Amino acid sequence: MCILLIGFMGAGKTTVMKLLHEQDLFFNIPCYDLDEEIEKKWNDTIENLILQKGVCEFREIESELLRILCSKECLISCGGGVVESEKNRPLLEQHTCVYLKAPKELLYQRIVHSNQMRPIVYDPIRQEYRMNDFFELFEKRNELYEKFADIIINTDTTDEDSVIREIVEFCKSKNPMVF
Ligand code: S3P
C-alpha cells in the first residue's frame, strides 16, 4: 500500500513529503517526489518536458513513473495533474490518497511567488500566470481530488507540524501494522 499526496499546484505536497521523510515518520518507507523522479529519469526539467513534448506526452511519462513507483510500498508527492489521466485512476483508488487542500486564491499567490515554473497555466507572452484558467482548473480538479481522497487536510495554515501529525495519525489508524 502506498500513500499518495495529491492536490493542486502550490498545496505543499513536496514540502510535506520532505518533512515526513526528514523526520522518518514512516519508518524508512521510501519517499519520492513524482516530478523530481521524472526530471531525473529524463534529465530535463518539467517545464522543458511539457513545452517540448506537450501535455499529453508528459501525462504518459507521469503515468508510467507513477505505476512503477506504486509497485512497492512508498510515499509519493504527486504532481497536481495526476488526477487527469484515466490510466492513473485505478492506482488512486487502490492506494491511500491524502488531499492537501488550500483556497485557490492562496494557491495562486504561492505559485506566483514560487521559483518553480508551471507552464500549464503560464502565459509566456504576458509573462504571467493566467489567474482565470488557474481558478477554473482548480474547480475542475478539486472535484477529482475530493473523489479520490481518503482524507482532506488543509494546508492554508503555516503550521506544517500539525499537517504532518494529522497525516501520520490518519495512516496509523488505517494501517497500525506499519507503525
Ligand atoms: C502540474 C503540476 C506540477 C507539475 C506540472 C504539471 C499540473 O506539479 O507536475 O507542472 O498539471 O497541475 P506540482 O503540483 O507539484 O506543482
mmCIF file of C-alpha atoms and ligand atoms in Angstrom:
data_model
loop_
_atom_site.group_PDB
_atom_site.id
_atom_site.type_symbol
_atom_site.label_atom_id
_atom_site.label_comp_id
_atom_site.label_asym_id
_atom_site.label_seq_id
_atom_site.Cartn_x
_atom_site.Cartn_y
_atom_site.Cartn_z
ATOM 1 C CA MET A 1 0.000 0.000 0.000
ATOM 2 C CA CYS A 2 1.349 3.448 -0.955
ATOM 3 C CA ILE A 3 0.495 6.861 0.413
ATOM 4 C CA LEU A 4 -0.113 9.425 -2.321
ATOM 5 C CA LEU A 5 -0.080 13.141 -1.556
ATOM 6 C CA ILE A 6 -2.425 14.758 -4.050
ATOM 7 C CA GLY A 7 -3.647 18.312 -4.535
ATOM 8 C CA PHE A 8 -3.353 21.394 -6.687
ATOM 9 C CA MET A 9 -0.133 23.257 -7.541
ATOM 10 C CA GLY A 10 1.124 25.134 -4.504
ATOM 11 C CA ALA A 11 -0.666 22.955 -1.947
ATOM 12 C CA GLY A 12 2.642 21.951 -0.329
ATOM 13 C CA LYS A 13 2.828 18.292 -1.416
ATOM 14 C CA THR A 14 6.615 18.292 -1.952
ATOM 15 C CA THR A 15 7.302 20.233 1.267
ATOM 16 C CA VAL A 16 5.139 17.880 3.306
ATOM 17 C CA MET A 17 6.730 14.798 1.731
ATOM 18 C CA LYS A 18 10.215 16.130 2.548
ATOM 19 C CA LEU A 19 9.249 16.832 6.172
ATOM 20 C CA LEU A 20 7.785 13.346 6.580
ATOM 21 C CA HIS A 21 10.938 11.904 5.056
ATOM 22 C CA GLU A 22 13.376 14.014 7.143
ATOM 23 C CA GLN A 23 11.608 13.117 10.351
ATOM 24 C CA ASP A 24 11.457 9.478 9.290
ATOM 25 C CA LEU A 25 7.817 9.333 10.290
ATOM 26 C CA PHE A 26 7.085 6.332 8.119
ATOM 27 C CA PHE A 27 9.943 4.156 9.312
ATOM 28 C CA ASN A 28 12.144 4.002 6.267
ATOM 29 C CA ILE A 29 9.398 3.733 3.716
ATOM 30 C CA PRO A 30 10.939 5.298 0.571
ATOM 31 C CA CYS A 31 9.643 8.788 -0.224
ATOM 32 C CA TYR A 32 9.513 10.210 -3.744
ATOM 33 C CA ASP A 33 8.515 13.391 -5.472
ATOM 34 C CA LEU A 34 6.982 12.335 -8.778
ATOM 35 C CA ASP A 35 8.147 15.473 -10.637
ATOM 36 C CA GLU A 36 11.702 15.026 -9.329
ATOM 37 C CA GLU A 37 11.728 11.393 -10.421
ATOM 38 C CA ILE A 38 10.565 12.414 -13.906
ATOM 39 C CA GLU A 39 13.304 15.076 -14.086
ATOM 40 C CA LYS A 40 15.961 12.545 -13.020
ATOM 41 C CA LYS A 41 14.812 9.940 -15.493
ATOM 42 C CA TRP A 42 14.604 12.367 -18.425
ATOM 43 C CA ASN A 43 17.485 14.526 -17.305
ATOM 44 C CA ASP A 44 15.414 17.607 -18.004
ATOM 45 C CA THR A 45 13.094 19.993 -16.172
ATOM 46 C CA ILE A 46 9.319 19.501 -16.005
ATOM 47 C CA GLU A 47 8.988 22.879 -17.679
ATOM 48 C CA ASN A 48 11.061 21.801 -20.715
ATOM 49 C CA LEU A 49 9.383 18.421 -20.925
ATOM 50 C CA ILE A 50 5.916 19.993 -21.069
ATOM 51 C CA LEU A 51 6.985 22.700 -23.520
ATOM 52 C CA GLN A 52 8.860 20.326 -25.814
ATOM 53 C CA LYS A 53 6.748 17.175 -25.678
ATOM 54 C CA GLY A 54 3.342 18.667 -24.938
ATOM 55 C CA VAL A 55 0.978 17.968 -22.064
ATOM 56 C CA CYS A 56 -0.344 14.631 -23.423
ATOM 57 C CA GLU A 57 3.086 13.062 -23.695
ATOM 58 C CA PHE A 58 4.046 14.488 -20.300
ATOM 59 C CA ARG A 59 0.968 12.790 -18.797
ATOM 60 C CA GLU A 60 2.069 9.476 -20.354
ATOM 61 C CA ILE A 61 5.531 9.832 -18.809
ATOM 62 C CA GLU A 62 3.982 10.785 -15.461
ATOM 63 C CA SER A 63 1.600 7.785 -15.514
ATOM 64 C CA GLU A 64 4.368 5.365 -16.364
ATOM 65 C CA LEU A 65 6.550 6.512 -13.470
ATOM 66 C CA LEU A 66 3.621 6.585 -11.053
ATOM 67 C CA ARG A 67 2.833 2.989 -11.990
ATOM 68 C CA ILE A 68 6.456 1.920 -11.439
ATOM 69 C CA LEU A 69 6.783 3.719 -8.082
ATOM 70 C CA CYS A 70 3.470 2.333 -6.831
ATOM 71 C CA SER A 71 4.636 -1.236 -7.380
ATOM 72 C CA LYS A 72 6.411 -1.114 -3.986
ATOM 73 C CA GLU A 73 5.268 0.374 -0.698
ATOM 74 C CA CYS A 74 6.234 4.064 -0.631
ATOM 75 C CA LEU A 75 5.105 7.630 -0.098
ATOM 76 C CA ILE A 76 4.777 9.822 -3.196
ATOM 77 C CA SER A 77 4.101 13.518 -3.581
ATOM 78 C CA CYS A 78 2.300 13.607 -6.930
ATOM 79 C CA GLY A 79 2.147 16.400 -9.483
ATOM 80 C CA GLY A 80 -1.148 18.278 -9.397
ATOM 81 C CA GLY A 81 -2.238 16.738 -12.703
ATOM 82 C CA VAL A 82 -2.187 13.037 -11.760
ATOM 83 C CA VAL A 83 -5.957 13.017 -11.362
ATOM 84 C CA GLU A 84 -6.348 13.987 -15.036
ATOM 85 C CA SER A 85 -5.330 10.666 -16.610
ATOM 86 C CA GLU A 86 -7.846 7.833 -16.720
ATOM 87 C CA LYS A 87 -4.885 5.481 -16.503
ATOM 88 C CA ASN A 88 -3.968 6.673 -13.011
ATOM 89 C CA ARG A 89 -7.417 6.325 -11.563
ATOM 90 C CA PRO A 90 -7.238 2.644 -10.523
ATOM 91 C CA LEU A 91 -3.995 3.465 -8.667
ATOM 92 C CA LEU A 92 -5.580 6.441 -6.947
ATOM 93 C CA GLU A 93 -8.470 4.235 -5.863
ATOM 94 C CA GLN A 94 -6.277 1.416 -4.684
ATOM 95 C CA HIS A 95 -3.787 3.436 -2.597
ATOM 96 C CA THR A 96 -4.251 5.882 0.279
ATOM 97 C CA CYS A 97 -4.746 9.400 -1.066
ATOM 98 C CA VAL A 98 -4.110 12.382 1.188
ATOM 99 C CA TYR A 99 -5.576 15.509 -0.377
ATOM 100 C CA LEU A 100 -3.690 18.637 0.666
ATOM 101 C CA LYS A 101 -6.139 21.455 0.161
ATOM 102 C CA ALA A 102 -5.949 25.254 0.314
ATOM 103 C CA PRO A 103 -8.095 28.092 -1.067
ATOM 104 C CA LYS A 104 -7.431 28.787 -4.743
ATOM 105 C CA GLU A 105 -6.513 32.436 -4.105
ATOM 106 C CA LEU A 106 -3.764 31.336 -1.711
ATOM 107 C CA LEU A 107 -2.534 28.662 -4.122
ATOM 108 C CA TYR A 108 -2.350 31.272 -6.852
ATOM 109 C CA GLN A 109 -0.257 33.577 -4.659
ATOM 110 C CA ARG A 110 2.051 30.703 -3.810
ATOM 111 C CA ILE A 111 2.752 29.766 -7.422
ATOM 112 C CA VAL A 112 3.191 33.385 -8.496
ATOM 113 C CA HIS A 113 5.939 33.668 -5.877
ATOM 114 C CA SER A 114 7.406 30.220 -6.438
ATOM 115 C CA ASN A 115 10.650 29.729 -8.325
ATOM 116 C CA GLN A 116 9.291 26.587 -9.950
ATOM 117 C CA MET A 117 7.612 27.247 -13.317
ATOM 118 C CA ARG A 118 4.174 25.711 -14.029
ATOM 119 C CA PRO A 119 3.783 26.031 -17.836
ATOM 120 C CA ILE A 120 0.236 24.613 -17.765
ATOM 121 C CA VAL A 121 -1.141 27.944 -16.508
ATOM 122 C CA TYR A 122 1.593 30.366 -17.596
ATOM 123 C CA ASP A 123 1.209 32.903 -20.366
ATOM 124 C CA PRO A 124 4.689 33.305 -21.918
ATOM 125 C CA ILE A 125 3.705 36.373 -23.918
ATOM 126 C CA ARG A 126 2.347 38.356 -20.996
ATOM 127 C CA GLN A 127 4.834 36.637 -18.703
ATOM 128 C CA GLU A 128 2.291 35.991 -16.002
ATOM 129 C CA TYR A 129 0.131 33.200 -14.643
ATOM 130 C CA ARG A 130 -3.380 33.149 -16.123
ATOM 131 C CA MET A 131 -5.482 33.599 -12.984
ATOM 132 C CA ASN A 132 -8.854 32.704 -14.528
ATOM 133 C CA ASP A 133 -7.513 29.483 -16.052
ATOM 134 C CA PHE A 134 -5.827 28.669 -12.759
ATOM 135 C CA PHE A 135 -9.100 29.106 -10.826
ATOM 136 C CA GLU A 136 -11.130 27.151 -13.399
ATOM 137 C CA LEU A 137 -8.666 24.292 -13.376
ATOM 138 C CA PHE A 138 -8.752 24.280 -9.567
ATOM 139 C CA GLU A 139 -12.570 23.931 -9.539
ATOM 140 C CA LYS A 140 -12.449 21.104 -12.064
ATOM 141 C CA ARG A 141 -9.681 19.226 -10.281
ATOM 142 C CA ASN A 142 -10.990 19.855 -6.771
ATOM 143 C CA GLU A 143 -13.904 17.513 -7.508
ATOM 144 C CA LEU A 144 -11.472 14.805 -8.569
ATOM 145 C CA TYR A 145 -9.143 15.278 -5.587
ATOM 146 C CA GLU A 146 -12.144 15.040 -3.269
ATOM 147 C CA LYS A 147 -13.386 11.952 -5.048
ATOM 148 C CA PHE A 148 -10.092 10.087 -4.576
ATOM 149 C CA ALA A 149 -9.241 11.477 -1.132
ATOM 150 C CA ASP A 150 -9.193 9.171 1.871
ATOM 151 C CA ILE A 151 -8.566 12.263 3.975
ATOM 152 C CA ILE A 152 -8.555 16.001 3.250
ATOM 153 C CA ILE A 153 -6.048 18.160 5.110
ATOM 154 C CA ASN A 154 -5.975 21.930 4.915
ATOM 155 C CA THR A 155 -2.607 23.488 4.227
ATOM 156 C CA ASP A 156 -3.703 27.102 4.438
ATOM 157 C CA THR A 157 -2.102 27.257 7.851
ATOM 158 C CA THR A 158 1.629 27.835 8.306
ATOM 159 C CA ASP A 159 1.705 25.118 10.929
ATOM 160 C CA GLU A 160 3.439 22.380 8.963
ATOM 161 C CA ASP A 161 3.868 20.260 12.092
ATOM 162 C CA SER A 162 0.155 19.859 12.598
ATOM 163 C CA VAL A 163 -0.264 18.914 8.926
ATOM 164 C CA ILE A 164 2.281 16.124 9.168
ATOM 165 C CA ARG A 165 0.920 14.981 12.544
ATOM 166 C CA GLU A 166 -2.549 14.658 11.018
ATOM 167 C CA ILE A 167 -1.191 12.586 8.137
ATOM 168 C CA VAL A 168 0.721 10.246 10.437
ATOM 169 C CA GLU A 169 -2.247 9.806 12.807
ATOM 170 C CA PHE A 170 -4.526 9.017 9.895
ATOM 171 C CA CYS A 171 -2.150 6.490 8.347
ATOM 172 C CA LYS A 172 -1.584 4.889 11.750
ATOM 173 C CA SER A 173 -5.313 4.437 12.251
ATOM 174 C CA LYS A 174 -5.641 2.977 8.765
ATOM 175 C CA ASN A 175 -2.724 0.624 8.959
ATOM 176 C CA PRO A 176 -1.493 0.065 12.533
ATOM 177 C CA MET A 177 0.729 -2.843 11.407
ATOM 178 C CA VAL A 178 3.168 -0.463 9.715
ATOM 179 C CA PHE A 179 3.720 1.633 12.878
HETATM 180 C C1 S3P B 1 1.141 20.189 -12.939
HETATM 181 C C2 S3P B 1 1.660 20.330 -11.677
HETATM 182 C C3 S3P B 1 3.106 20.356 -11.395
HETATM 183 C C4 S3P B 1 3.870 19.597 -12.480
HETATM 184 C C5 S3P B 1 3.487 20.109 -13.829
HETATM 185 C C6 S3P B 1 2.003 19.955 -14.115
HETATM 186 C C7 S3P B 1 -0.332 20.221 -13.115
HETATM 187 O O1 S3P B 1 3.389 19.761 -10.130
HETATM 188 O O2 S3P B 1 3.647 18.221 -12.417
HETATM 189 O O3 S3P B 1 3.897 21.460 -13.931
HETATM 190 O O4 S3P B 1 -0.815 19.863 -14.199
HETATM 191 O O5 S3P B 1 -1.031 20.573 -12.150
HETATM 192 P P1 S3P B 1 3.001 20.485 -8.727
HETATM 193 O O6 S3P B 1 1.580 20.129 -8.419
HETATM 194 O O7 S3P B 1 3.956 19.867 -7.768
HETATM 195 O O8 S3P B 1 3.197 21.937 -8.912
#
